[in-house]
Short mmCIF file of C-alpha atoms in Angstrom, two decimals:
data_model
loop_
_atom_site.label_atom_id
_atom_site.label_comp_id
_atom_site.label_asym_id
_atom_site.label_seq_id
_atom_site.Cartn_x
_atom_site.Cartn_y
_atom_site.Cartn_z
CA MET A 1 30.34 31.91 -19.56
CA ARG A 2 29.27 30.95 -15.98
CA GLU A 3 27.74 27.47 -15.73
CA PHE A 4 25.90 26.09 -12.64
CA ILE A 5 25.15 22.64 -11.25
CA VAL A 6 21.99 22.28 -9.31
CA GLU A 7 21.63 19.18 -6.85
CA ALA A 8 18.29 18.60 -5.64
CA ASP A 9 16.65 15.99 -3.34
CA GLY A 10 13.22 15.77 -1.54
CA GLY A 11 11.52 13.36 0.91
CA SER A 12 8.40 12.19 2.82
CA ARG A 13 8.26 10.58 5.97
CA GLY A 14 5.25 8.37 5.12
CA ASN A 15 4.77 9.05 1.47
CA PRO A 16 2.53 10.92 1.63
CA GLY A 17 3.66 12.19 5.02
CA PRO A 18 5.66 15.34 6.51
CA ALA A 19 7.82 16.40 3.67
CA GLY A 20 10.74 18.52 2.95
CA TYR A 21 13.28 19.45 0.00
CA GLY A 22 16.89 20.46 -0.35
CA SER A 23 18.79 22.08 -3.08
CA VAL A 24 22.05 23.47 -3.77
CA VAL A 25 23.66 25.53 -6.71
CA ILE A 26 27.26 24.97 -7.25
CA ASP A 27 29.79 26.81 -9.62
CA ALA A 28 30.78 24.11 -12.20
CA ALA A 29 34.17 25.49 -12.69
CA THR A 30 35.28 25.81 -9.01
CA GLY A 31 32.91 23.49 -7.13
CA GLU A 32 32.06 26.10 -4.60
CA THR A 33 28.61 26.01 -3.29
CA LEU A 34 26.77 29.23 -4.05
CA VAL A 35 23.26 29.07 -2.74
CA GLU A 36 21.40 26.38 -0.47
CA ARG A 37 17.68 26.21 -0.18
CA ALA A 38 15.66 23.96 2.03
CA GLU A 39 12.04 24.03 3.12
CA TYR A 40 9.36 21.94 5.12
CA ILE A 41 6.39 21.69 2.81
CA GLY A 42 3.91 19.91 5.13
CA VAL A 43 2.32 16.70 4.02
CA ALA A 44 3.37 15.50 0.49
CA THR A 45 4.80 12.66 -1.45
CA ASN A 46 8.34 11.81 -2.14
CA ASN A 47 7.97 12.71 -5.74
CA VAL A 48 6.38 16.23 -4.94
CA ALA A 49 9.13 17.03 -2.79
CA GLU A 50 11.59 16.02 -5.41
CA TYR A 51 10.15 18.41 -7.77
CA ARG A 52 9.84 21.34 -5.19
CA GLY A 53 13.60 20.83 -4.62
CA LEU A 54 14.28 21.25 -8.22
CA LEU A 55 12.09 24.09 -8.57
CA ALA A 56 13.83 25.66 -5.91
CA GLY A 57 17.23 25.12 -7.25
CA LEU A 58 16.55 26.31 -10.85
CA ARG A 59 15.14 29.47 -9.16
CA ALA A 60 18.12 29.98 -7.22
CA ALA A 61 20.39 29.51 -10.23
CA ARG A 62 18.36 32.07 -12.38
CA GLU A 63 18.38 34.59 -9.60
CA LEU A 64 22.40 34.26 -9.82
CA ASP A 65 22.66 34.30 -13.46
CA PRO A 66 19.76 34.36 -15.71
CA ASP A 67 21.84 33.42 -18.76
CA ALA A 68 24.15 30.52 -17.31
CA PRO A 69 23.40 27.14 -18.34
CA VAL A 70 22.31 24.74 -15.64
CA ARG A 71 23.12 21.17 -15.26
CA VAL A 72 20.58 19.36 -12.96
CA ARG A 73 21.95 16.33 -11.10
CA MET A 74 19.49 14.16 -8.95
CA ASP A 75 19.11 10.77 -7.56
CA SER A 76 15.30 10.64 -8.74
CA LYS A 77 15.30 8.65 -11.90
CA LEU A 78 11.62 9.52 -12.24
CA VAL A 79 12.26 13.41 -12.13
CA VAL A 80 15.31 13.20 -14.45
CA GLU A 81 13.48 11.05 -17.15
CA GLN A 82 10.34 13.05 -17.04
CA MET A 83 12.06 16.57 -17.33
CA SER A 84 14.36 15.13 -20.04
CA GLY A 85 11.25 14.21 -22.00
CA ARG A 86 11.65 10.45 -21.94
CA TRP A 87 8.97 9.41 -19.55
CA LYS A 88 5.43 10.84 -19.54
CA ILE A 89 4.18 12.63 -16.70
CA LYS A 90 0.73 11.39 -15.83
CA HIS A 91 0.41 12.10 -11.99
CA PRO A 92 -1.99 15.34 -11.58
CA ASP A 93 0.21 16.71 -8.73
CA MET A 94 3.48 16.37 -10.70
CA LYS A 95 2.17 17.75 -14.10
CA PRO A 96 1.94 21.27 -13.01
CA LEU A 97 5.19 21.22 -11.15
CA ALA A 98 7.24 19.84 -14.15
CA THR A 99 5.59 22.53 -16.59
CA GLU A 100 6.61 25.09 -13.91
CA ALA A 101 10.20 23.76 -13.95
CA ALA A 102 10.49 23.80 -17.55
CA ARG A 103 9.40 27.62 -17.85
CA ILE A 104 12.13 28.89 -15.41
CA HIS A 105 14.66 28.80 -18.06
CA PRO A 106 14.75 28.99 -21.74
CA PRO A 107 14.49 25.77 -23.65
CA GLY A 108 17.83 23.92 -24.09
CA ARG A 109 19.53 25.81 -21.24
CA VAL A 110 18.98 23.10 -18.78
CA THR A 111 20.38 19.42 -18.82
CA TYR A 112 19.43 16.73 -16.44
CA GLU A 113 21.83 13.96 -15.20
CA TRP A 114 20.66 11.07 -13.00
CA ILE A 115 23.41 10.33 -10.12
CA PRO A 116 23.54 7.73 -7.35
CA ARG A 117 22.33 8.93 -4.01
CA GLU A 118 25.63 8.82 -2.40
CA GLN A 119 26.73 11.60 -4.82
CA ASN A 120 23.60 13.82 -3.93
CA LYS A 121 24.29 13.83 -0.08
CA HIS A 122 24.40 17.79 0.38
CA ALA A 123 20.87 18.08 -0.97
CA ASP A 124 19.74 14.80 0.67
CA ARG A 125 21.26 16.45 3.89
CA LEU A 126 19.14 19.66 3.44
CA ALA A 127 15.94 17.93 2.72
CA ASN A 128 16.37 15.90 6.18
CA GLU A 129 17.21 19.05 7.93
CA ALA A 130 13.98 20.55 6.62
CA MET A 131 11.87 17.70 7.67
CA ASP A 132 13.56 17.54 11.05
CA ALA A 133 12.86 21.51 11.53
CA GLY A 134 9.20 20.80 10.37
CA LYS A 135 8.87 17.99 13.08
CA ARG A 136 9.85 20.66 15.73
CA GLY A 137 7.26 23.15 14.41
CA GLU A 138 9.95 25.43 12.95
CA GLN A 139 11.33 26.14 9.36
CA TRP A 140 14.79 25.20 8.04
CA ASP A 141 17.49 27.67 9.42
CA ALA A 142 20.32 28.27 6.94
CA ALA A 143 22.45 29.54 9.94
CA ALA A 144 21.97 26.12 11.78
CA SER A 145 22.76 23.88 8.89
CA MET A 146 25.57 21.48 8.73
CA ALA A 147 24.86 20.11 4.94
CA ALA A 148 27.57 22.34 3.64
CA LEU A 149 30.13 21.05 6.11
CA ALA A 150 29.10 17.19 5.34
CA ALA A 151 29.91 18.06 1.64
CA THR A 152 33.28 19.71 2.40
CA ALA A 153 35.12 16.26 1.78
CA GLY A 154 34.95 17.12 -1.84
CA ARG A 155 32.67 16.37 -4.74
CA SER A 156 32.84 12.75 -3.64
CA ARG A 157 30.40 13.68 -0.85
CA THR A 158 32.11 11.44 1.89
CA ALA A 159 30.61 12.90 5.16
CA PRO A 160 32.85 13.32 8.04
CA ALA A 161 32.76 10.37 10.59
CA ASP A 162 31.12 12.48 13.23
CA LEU A 163 28.51 13.62 11.09
CA PRO A 164 25.06 11.42 10.86
CA PRO A 165 25.03 10.13 7.29
CA SER A 166 21.60 11.05 5.79
CA GLY A 167 19.70 8.08 4.28
CA PRO A 168 16.99 8.30 1.49
CA PRO A 169 14.67 10.82 2.87
CA GLY A 170 11.59 9.14 4.65
CA ASP A 171 12.89 5.56 4.19
CA ALA A 172 13.17 3.31 7.22
CA ALA A 173 16.78 4.55 7.77
CA ALA A 174 15.88 8.30 7.85
CA GLY A 175 16.29 8.06 11.79
CA ALA A 176 19.65 6.79 11.63
CA ALA A 177 21.21 10.07 12.00
CA ARG A 178 19.78 10.59 15.63
CA ALA A 179 20.86 7.06 16.70
CA ARG A 180 24.47 7.40 15.34
CA GLU A 181 24.59 11.00 17.01
CA ALA A 182 23.55 9.09 20.18
CA LEU A 183 26.15 6.45 19.81
CA ALA A 184 28.89 9.17 19.10
CA GLY A 185 27.91 10.98 22.21
CA GLY A 186 28.21 7.82 24.21
CA ARG A 187 31.75 7.33 22.68
CA ARG A 188 32.83 10.80 23.60
CA ALA A 189 31.27 10.27 27.26
CA GLY A 190 33.12 6.85 27.52
CA ALA A 191 36.38 8.34 26.30
CA ALA A 192 36.03 10.95 29.12
CA THR A 193 35.73 8.42 31.65
CA GLY A 194 38.25 6.07 30.28
CA THR A 195 35.77 3.48 29.06
CA THR A 196 36.09 1.72 25.63
CA ALA A 197 33.26 3.32 23.35
CA ALA A 198 31.04 1.05 21.16
CA SER A 199 31.18 1.35 17.34
CA THR A 200 28.50 1.12 14.61
CA VAL A 201 28.40 -1.88 12.30
CA ARG A 202 29.80 -0.75 8.93
CA SER A 203 27.68 -1.60 5.93
CA GLY A 204 27.92 -5.46 5.18
CA ASP A 205 29.42 -6.32 8.56
CA THR A 206 26.34 -7.81 10.09
CA THR A 207 22.75 -7.33 10.15
CA ALA A 208 19.68 -6.74 12.35
CA ALA A 209 18.65 -10.42 12.16
CA ARG A 210 22.24 -11.50 13.77
CA SER A 211 22.32 -8.80 16.43
CA GLY A 212 21.62 -9.75 19.83
CA ASP A 213 20.07 -6.21 20.77
CA VAL A 214 18.59 -4.70 17.77
CA THR A 215 16.38 -6.77 15.24
CA ALA A 216 13.46 -6.19 13.49
CA VAL A 217 12.10 -9.77 14.42
CA ARG A 218 11.96 -10.18 18.05
CA SER A 219 14.41 -13.01 19.44
CA GLY A 220 12.88 -16.39 19.63
CA ASP A 221 10.45 -15.83 16.54
CA MET A 222 11.21 -17.70 13.18
CA THR A 223 12.41 -15.71 10.24
CA ALA A 224 12.07 -16.61 6.82
CA ALA A 225 15.72 -17.45 6.42
CA GLN A 226 15.37 -19.85 9.62
CA SER A 227 12.32 -21.57 7.79
CA GLY A 228 14.44 -22.25 4.69
CA ASP A 229 11.45 -21.22 2.61
CA ALA A 230 12.86 -17.83 1.47
CA THR A 231 16.61 -18.77 1.24
CA ALA A 232 19.15 -17.14 -0.82
CA ALA A 233 19.15 -20.14 -3.24
CA ASP A 234 15.68 -19.26 -4.09
CA ALA A 235 16.39 -15.64 -4.97
CA ALA A 236 19.38 -16.87 -7.03
CA THR A 237 17.30 -19.18 -9.27
CA GLY A 238 14.71 -16.35 -9.58
CA ALA A 239 12.07 -18.18 -7.86
CA ALA A 240 9.61 -15.34 -7.23
CA SER A 241 6.07 -14.33 -6.68
CA THR A 242 4.30 -10.99 -7.46
CA GLY A 243 1.48 -9.64 -5.56
CA ASP A 244 -0.74 -12.03 -7.35
CA ALA A 245 0.98 -9.80 -10.03
CA ALA A 246 1.56 -12.98 -11.90
CA ASP A 247 0.94 -15.21 -8.91
CA THR A 248 4.51 -16.29 -9.20
CA THR A 249 6.17 -13.54 -11.28
CA PRO A 250 9.18 -13.86 -13.60
CA ALA A 251 12.56 -12.14 -12.40
CA GLY A 252 12.07 -8.56 -12.22
CA GLY A 253 8.42 -8.70 -11.55
CA PRO A 254 6.41 -6.60 -8.99
CA ALA A 255 7.53 -8.88 -5.91
CA ASP A 256 10.76 -10.42 -7.29
CA VAL A 257 13.41 -11.57 -4.75
CA GLY A 258 15.81 -11.34 -7.49
CA PRO A 259 17.15 -8.34 -9.19
CA GLY A 260 15.83 -4.97 -8.33
CA PRO A 261 13.98 -2.61 -10.54
CA ALA A 262 17.31 -1.74 -12.40
CA ALA A 263 17.70 -5.33 -13.51
CA ALA A 264 14.15 -5.56 -14.36
CA THR A 265 14.15 -2.69 -16.69
CA GLY A 266 17.23 -3.94 -18.41
CA SER A 267 19.02 -0.46 -18.41
CA GLY A 268 22.38 0.37 -17.16
CA THR A 269 21.12 2.71 -14.51
CA THR A 270 18.89 2.12 -11.52
CA ALA A 271 15.15 2.55 -12.19
CA GLY A 272 13.70 4.35 -8.87
CA ALA A 273 13.81 7.27 -7.21
CA HIS A 274 15.64 5.38 -4.50
CA SER A 275 17.55 2.33 -5.87
CA ALA A 276 18.08 -1.10 -4.75
CA THR A 277 21.14 0.02 -3.64
CA ASP A 278 19.48 2.41 -1.23
CA ALA A 279 17.33 -0.44 0.22
CA ALA A 280 20.28 -2.22 1.00
CA THR A 281 22.30 0.55 2.44
CA ALA A 282 19.26 1.43 4.75
CA THR A 283 19.32 -2.25 5.97
CA ASP A 284 22.82 -2.56 6.59
CA SER A 285 23.57 0.95 8.01
CA ALA A 286 20.55 0.97 10.48
CA THR A 287 22.10 -1.84 12.75
CA PRO A 288 24.57 -0.44 15.48
CA VAL A 289 25.75 -3.18 17.74
CA PRO A 290 27.65 -2.32 21.07
CA ALA A 291 31.14 -3.65 21.32
CA ALA A 292 32.46 -5.40 24.27
CA GLY A 293 33.32 -2.86 27.15
CA SER A 294 30.95 -0.22 25.50
CA SER A 295 29.32 2.37 27.74
CA ALA A 296 25.94 2.19 29.24
CA ALA A 297 24.88 5.12 26.97
CA ASP A 298 25.97 3.21 23.89
CA ARG A 299 24.10 0.13 24.88
CA ARG A 300 20.84 2.20 25.56
CA ALA A 301 21.24 3.99 22.33
CA ALA A 302 21.63 0.53 20.37
CA ARG A 303 18.44 -1.07 22.02
CA THR A 304 16.39 1.97 21.25
CA PHE A 305 17.80 2.42 17.80
CA ALA A 306 14.72 0.74 16.08
CA SER A 307 12.68 3.72 17.45
CA ALA A 308 14.60 6.45 16.02
CA SER A 309 12.55 7.11 13.07
CA THR A 310 9.05 5.66 12.35
CA THR A 311 6.66 7.10 9.58
CA ALA A 312 2.92 7.45 10.21
CA ALA A 313 1.86 4.62 8.45
CA ALA A 314 4.67 2.27 9.54
CA THR A 315 2.79 1.47 12.69
CA PRO A 316 -0.94 1.32 13.81
CA ALA A 317 -2.50 4.23 15.30
CA ALA A 318 -2.15 4.65 19.12
CA PRO A 319 -5.39 4.60 21.07
CA ALA A 320 -7.49 7.76 21.05
CA GLY A 321 -6.07 10.08 23.84
CA GLN A 322 -2.73 8.51 23.98
CA ALA A 323 0.42 9.94 22.54
CA ARG A 324 2.23 7.24 20.34
CA PRO A 325 5.24 6.03 22.12
CA SER A 326 8.84 5.46 20.75
CA VAL A 327 9.10 2.07 18.89
CA GLY A 328 11.55 0.02 20.80
CA TRP A 329 12.52 -2.49 23.37
CA GLY A 330 11.19 -0.36 26.49
CA SER A 331 7.46 -1.49 26.30
CA ALA A 332 5.49 -1.45 29.50
CA PRO A 333 4.90 -4.84 31.01
CA ASP A 334 1.26 -4.41 31.24
CA LEU A 335 0.25 -4.03 27.56
CA GLY A 336 -1.65 -7.31 27.33
CA ALA A 337 -1.84 -9.72 24.50
CA PRO A 338 -1.20 -8.22 21.06
CA ALA A 339 -3.68 -8.38 18.13
CA THR A 340 -1.86 -11.29 16.32
CA PHE A 341 -2.58 -11.35 12.17
CA VAL A 342 -1.62 -14.82 10.83
CA LEU A 343 -1.26 -13.74 7.17
CA LEU A 344 -2.19 -16.51 4.46
CA ARG A 345 -1.63 -15.98 0.80
CA HIS A 346 -4.29 -17.97 -1.03
CA GLY A 347 -3.65 -21.12 -2.78
CA GLU A 348 -2.70 -21.36 -6.53
CA THR A 349 -4.96 -20.36 -9.42
CA PRO A 350 -4.55 -21.32 -13.09
CA LEU A 351 -2.63 -18.17 -13.43
CA THR A 352 0.00 -19.02 -11.02
CA PRO A 353 2.22 -21.42 -13.05
CA GLU A 354 1.74 -19.21 -16.07
CA LYS A 355 3.01 -16.16 -14.18
CA ARG A 356 0.44 -13.81 -15.24
CA PHE A 357 -0.80 -10.63 -13.31
CA SER A 358 -3.78 -11.38 -11.35
CA GLY A 359 -5.14 -8.69 -9.24
CA SER A 360 -8.60 -7.26 -8.25
CA GLY A 361 -9.46 -6.02 -11.54
CA GLY A 362 -9.04 -9.07 -13.60
CA SER A 363 -10.89 -12.40 -14.10
CA ASP A 364 -11.19 -13.15 -10.53
CA PRO A 365 -9.86 -16.87 -10.93
CA ALA A 366 -10.75 -19.69 -8.49
CA LEU A 367 -8.50 -22.03 -7.06
CA SER A 368 -6.80 -24.71 -9.46
CA ALA A 369 -6.69 -28.45 -8.16
CA ALA A 370 -3.46 -27.55 -6.85
CA GLY A 371 -4.35 -24.57 -5.00
CA ARG A 372 -7.39 -26.56 -3.43
CA GLU A 373 -4.97 -29.14 -2.06
CA GLN A 374 -2.72 -26.47 -0.63
CA ALA A 375 -5.73 -25.06 1.12
CA GLU A 376 -6.52 -28.43 2.86
CA ARG A 377 -2.68 -28.75 3.86
CA VAL A 378 -2.52 -25.45 5.47
CA ALA A 379 -6.08 -26.00 6.80
CA ALA A 380 -4.92 -29.04 8.51
CA ALA A 381 -1.59 -27.23 9.74
CA LEU A 382 -3.79 -24.45 11.40
CA ALA A 383 -6.07 -27.08 12.94
CA ARG A 384 -3.01 -28.65 14.78
CA ARG A 385 -1.80 -25.49 16.09
CA GLY A 386 -5.19 -24.49 17.37
CA THR A 387 -4.44 -20.84 17.90
CA ILE A 388 -6.88 -19.10 15.27
CA GLN A 389 -10.00 -17.32 16.76
CA HIS A 390 -11.17 -15.41 13.82
CA ILE A 391 -11.04 -15.45 10.04
CA VAL A 392 -10.93 -12.51 7.90
CA ALA A 393 -10.72 -12.90 4.17
CA SER A 394 -10.31 -10.69 0.81
CA PRO A 395 -13.51 -10.57 -1.42
CA LEU A 396 -11.78 -12.15 -4.28
CA ALA A 397 -12.81 -15.78 -5.18
CA ARG A 398 -9.21 -17.44 -4.70
CA THR A 399 -9.19 -16.00 -1.13
CA ARG A 400 -12.65 -16.77 -0.10
CA GLU A 401 -12.40 -20.36 -1.28
CA THR A 402 -9.09 -20.74 0.83
CA ALA A 403 -10.74 -19.14 3.76
CA ALA A 404 -13.89 -21.46 3.44
CA THR A 405 -11.53 -24.54 3.61
CA VAL A 406 -9.63 -23.34 6.67
CA ALA A 407 -12.93 -22.16 8.27
CA ALA A 408 -14.49 -25.63 7.69
CA ARG A 409 -11.58 -27.38 9.32
CA LEU A 410 -11.57 -25.27 12.25
CA GLY A 411 -15.26 -24.50 12.81
CA LEU A 412 -15.30 -20.87 12.42
CA GLU A 413 -17.15 -18.21 10.41
CA VAL A 414 -15.26 -16.26 7.56
CA ALA A 415 -15.80 -12.26 7.62
CA VAL A 416 -14.83 -10.54 4.29
CA ASP A 417 -13.06 -7.25 4.24
CA ASP A 418 -12.68 -5.15 0.99
CA GLY A 419 -9.52 -3.75 2.33
CA LEU A 420 -7.62 -6.90 2.00
CA ARG A 421 -8.22 -7.17 -1.82
CA GLU A 422 -5.29 -7.42 -4.05
CA THR A 423 -3.96 -4.44 -6.03
CA ASP A 424 -5.75 -3.74 -9.45
CA PHE A 425 -3.21 -3.80 -12.33
CA GLY A 426 -5.47 -2.37 -14.79
CA ALA A 427 -4.55 -3.16 -18.48
CA TRP A 428 -2.12 -5.59 -17.33
CA GLU A 429 -4.32 -8.07 -15.81
CA GLY A 430 -3.77 -11.58 -17.48
CA LEU A 431 -0.78 -10.47 -19.16
CA THR A 432 2.79 -11.89 -18.17
CA PHE A 433 5.70 -9.54 -17.15
CA GLY A 434 7.16 -9.90 -20.63
CA GLU A 435 3.84 -9.02 -22.47
CA VAL A 436 3.52 -6.01 -20.49
CA ARG A 437 7.14 -5.00 -21.07
CA GLU A 438 6.38 -5.37 -24.97
CA ARG A 439 3.07 -3.64 -25.12
CA HIS A 440 3.67 -0.85 -22.21
CA PRO A 441 7.35 -0.36 -21.80
CA GLU A 442 7.42 3.13 -20.57
CA ASP A 443 4.44 2.56 -18.01
CA LEU A 444 5.99 -0.56 -16.72
CA ASN A 445 9.50 1.31 -16.12
CA ALA A 446 7.72 4.00 -14.45
CA TRP A 447 5.59 1.58 -12.09
CA LEU A 448 9.05 -0.20 -11.20
CA ALA A 449 10.75 3.33 -10.41
CA ASP A 450 7.97 5.00 -8.43
CA PRO A 451 5.41 3.49 -5.98
CA GLU A 452 3.04 6.24 -6.91
CA ALA A 453 2.89 5.25 -10.78
CA GLU A 454 -0.25 3.23 -11.73
CA PRO A 455 -0.41 0.51 -14.09
CA THR A 456 -1.55 1.18 -17.62
CA GLY A 457 -5.52 1.86 -17.72
CA GLY A 458 -5.84 3.33 -14.28
CA GLY A 459 -4.99 0.50 -12.13
CA GLU A 460 -3.85 1.05 -8.44
CA SER A 461 -0.38 2.30 -7.45
CA PHE A 462 1.47 0.54 -4.72
CA ALA A 463 1.20 3.94 -2.80
CA ALA A 464 -2.37 3.93 -2.98
CA THR A 465 -2.51 0.22 -2.05
CA ALA A 466 -0.28 0.86 1.09
CA THR A 467 -2.63 3.67 2.33
CA ARG A 468 -5.45 1.20 1.83
CA ILE A 469 -3.80 -1.48 3.72
CA ALA A 470 -2.63 0.80 6.73
CA ALA A 471 -6.21 1.68 7.21
CA THR A 472 -7.41 -1.74 6.99
CA ARG A 473 -4.76 -2.71 9.56
CA ASP A 474 -5.70 -0.07 11.93
CA ARG A 475 -9.37 -1.03 11.99
CA LEU A 476 -8.80 -4.75 12.21
CA VAL A 477 -6.14 -4.17 15.17
CA ALA A 478 -8.84 -2.27 16.89
CA ALA A 479 -11.54 -4.74 16.29
CA TYR A 480 -9.46 -7.64 17.29
CA ALA A 481 -7.36 -6.52 20.23
CA GLY A 482 -5.47 -9.43 22.00
CA ARG A 483 -7.11 -11.92 19.53
CA THR A 484 -5.29 -14.04 16.91
CA VAL A 485 -6.83 -13.47 13.43
CA LEU A 486 -6.08 -15.28 10.11
CA LEU A 487 -6.32 -12.67 7.25
CA VAL A 488 -6.68 -14.76 3.93
CA THR A 489 -5.35 -12.25 1.38
CA HIS A 490 -2.78 -11.74 -1.45
CA VAL A 491 0.96 -11.06 -1.92
CA THR A 492 0.92 -7.27 -2.19
CA PRO A 493 -1.28 -6.68 0.90
CA ILE A 494 0.83 -9.27 2.86
CA LYS A 495 4.16 -7.71 1.90
CA THR A 496 2.62 -4.17 2.53
CA LEU A 497 1.81 -5.27 6.09
CA VAL A 498 5.02 -6.74 6.81
CA ARG A 499 6.92 -3.63 5.09
CA LEU A 500 4.90 -1.20 7.20
CA ALA A 501 5.75 -3.11 10.46
CA LEU A 502 9.29 -2.99 9.76
CA GLY A 503 9.35 0.63 8.74
CA ALA A 504 10.95 -0.14 5.25
CA PRO A 505 11.01 1.63 2.26
CA PRO A 506 8.60 0.68 -0.73
CA GLU A 507 11.11 -0.80 -2.58
CA SER A 508 11.31 -3.66 0.00
CA LEU A 509 8.31 -5.15 -1.80
CA PHE A 510 10.56 -6.29 -4.70
CA ARG A 511 12.64 -8.04 -2.34
CA MET A 512 10.45 -10.54 -0.38
CA GLU A 513 9.50 -13.88 -1.46
CA LEU A 514 5.88 -15.08 -0.62
CA SER A 515 4.94 -18.41 -1.85
CA ALA A 516 1.26 -19.34 -2.62
CA ALA A 517 -0.42 -20.67 0.56
CA SER A 518 2.40 -19.43 2.68
CA LEU A 519 1.96 -18.28 6.29
CA SER A 520 3.54 -14.99 7.77
CA VAL A 521 2.67 -13.52 11.26
CA VAL A 522 2.70 -9.87 12.64
CA ALA A 523 1.80 -8.80 16.04
CA TYR A 524 0.44 -5.18 17.11
CA TYR A 525 0.86 -4.10 20.46
CA ALA A 526 -1.28 -1.63 22.45
CA ASP A 527 1.68 0.92 22.39
CA GLY A 528 1.64 1.05 18.61
CA ASN A 529 4.63 -1.49 18.29
CA ALA A 530 4.94 -4.11 15.56
CA SER A 531 6.74 -7.39 15.75
CA VAL A 532 7.20 -9.67 12.48
CA ARG A 533 7.21 -13.15 13.79
CA LEU A 534 7.34 -15.16 10.76
CA LEU A 535 7.59 -14.80 6.91
CA ASN A 536 6.80 -17.11 4.05
CA ASP A 537 6.47 -20.27 6.03
CA THR A 538 5.60 -23.25 3.60
CA SER A 539 6.62 -26.06 5.83
CA HIS A 540 2.99 -27.47 6.13
CA LEU A 541 3.00 -27.89 2.12
CA ARG A 542 5.92 -30.43 2.35
CA GLY A 543 5.25 -33.92 2.95
#
């Protein structure tokens, strides 16, 4: 009896944003690719696109042989666990898709297996091809696809050197393909003229922060690593904070610098549609650095690499009537002063040392004595700098109290903006991470794996928080163009602003340290570019 393997993937550049899926049907006995399917589906989420890829693959397998057993292989932990019946399906957009997928083949005919993303590159490449086609206003063309060629190096899925490797669909590395193609073109041009071609940096060789040409943080600006506040030692000891999701969360919590979601869930597999490994790969692989003697084309490609792919939410909207420029270093000299957001996390509350979830749906605690002292110290530091022109705060008590302390020192008024509130953690409010794991293990695992999953009891997902924060950011950038504004808010909003400025994937929220009363800075320019200038500075709290 014939047996098929279906590999499927989907992605969204924006989540929700322009989305597409890819799926491939493989003969299990020979490894031969039998069918490829891909489609641009308009604006959708990552998970919806993944389910659409699954549906397309299952239908293609049924068309080949309705009686053949099917083994589905996907790198979406969420889809695999839900279709295997181990996780509940709560999202209204996914329930009908899962139901439809279960009906395509008889019960028991289909099995599901999670695989690492690097083993799913064929479907991943198809999904990216579909999204690229959609960006051009076209649909995916099977005749023009290079996905099968990318998979011909065997089932190991090692892509040929000249083919652009595909990152997680829709993440910050999704544009790496175009940059590497540009670099490869420069190498070929250099070889033709007898010059030495530049090479891309392999994963782990260097990082953007060490590159002289390409870095997410502009040269001369202080990073968390330079400030010494968010060091590797902090991560190693599990010193972490959650988006007020425990004010300082245990390792594995929602804003942990330590282990990623896989370690947090305690399972042997990565818990997430795109794993912690994906996030690391996206960072390491997205840093081409020109070698000595590189061609001019290589250097130009490297300098503009950061602009290769940017999601709709990752940078603020361009002014009305202006097309959004590419993000990179080629900014016009007449952009004027940016809107600079100095991001202050509130001081400690009584829940902070207890590491309890504390969002916008709980008891709304005030600052503790330690938190009030922190507020006084940061107020004094900001007064010495003398750059703050406006103060805007979240409506919660701890942020308003922190903001009032700073405002009294600076002689400014405090405006309140509801968009800066913390995530609502639903029934988890007031609980520790361990208590949530004990009482709601399935909901917690889903939440760690999927930014669209909500906390138990109808809380706010990280995806919903990001949508709210992006809209708030755009509104405040327009209102305070060219001004320096202190935003007194919480862990999740601050991390989200930084994530969107960098174009980083959602799982990066789990990989940033953000201490109570810490300062971070993001500048927003008139052309739509953003520059992260500071992260988690707590020097004002020492001595």
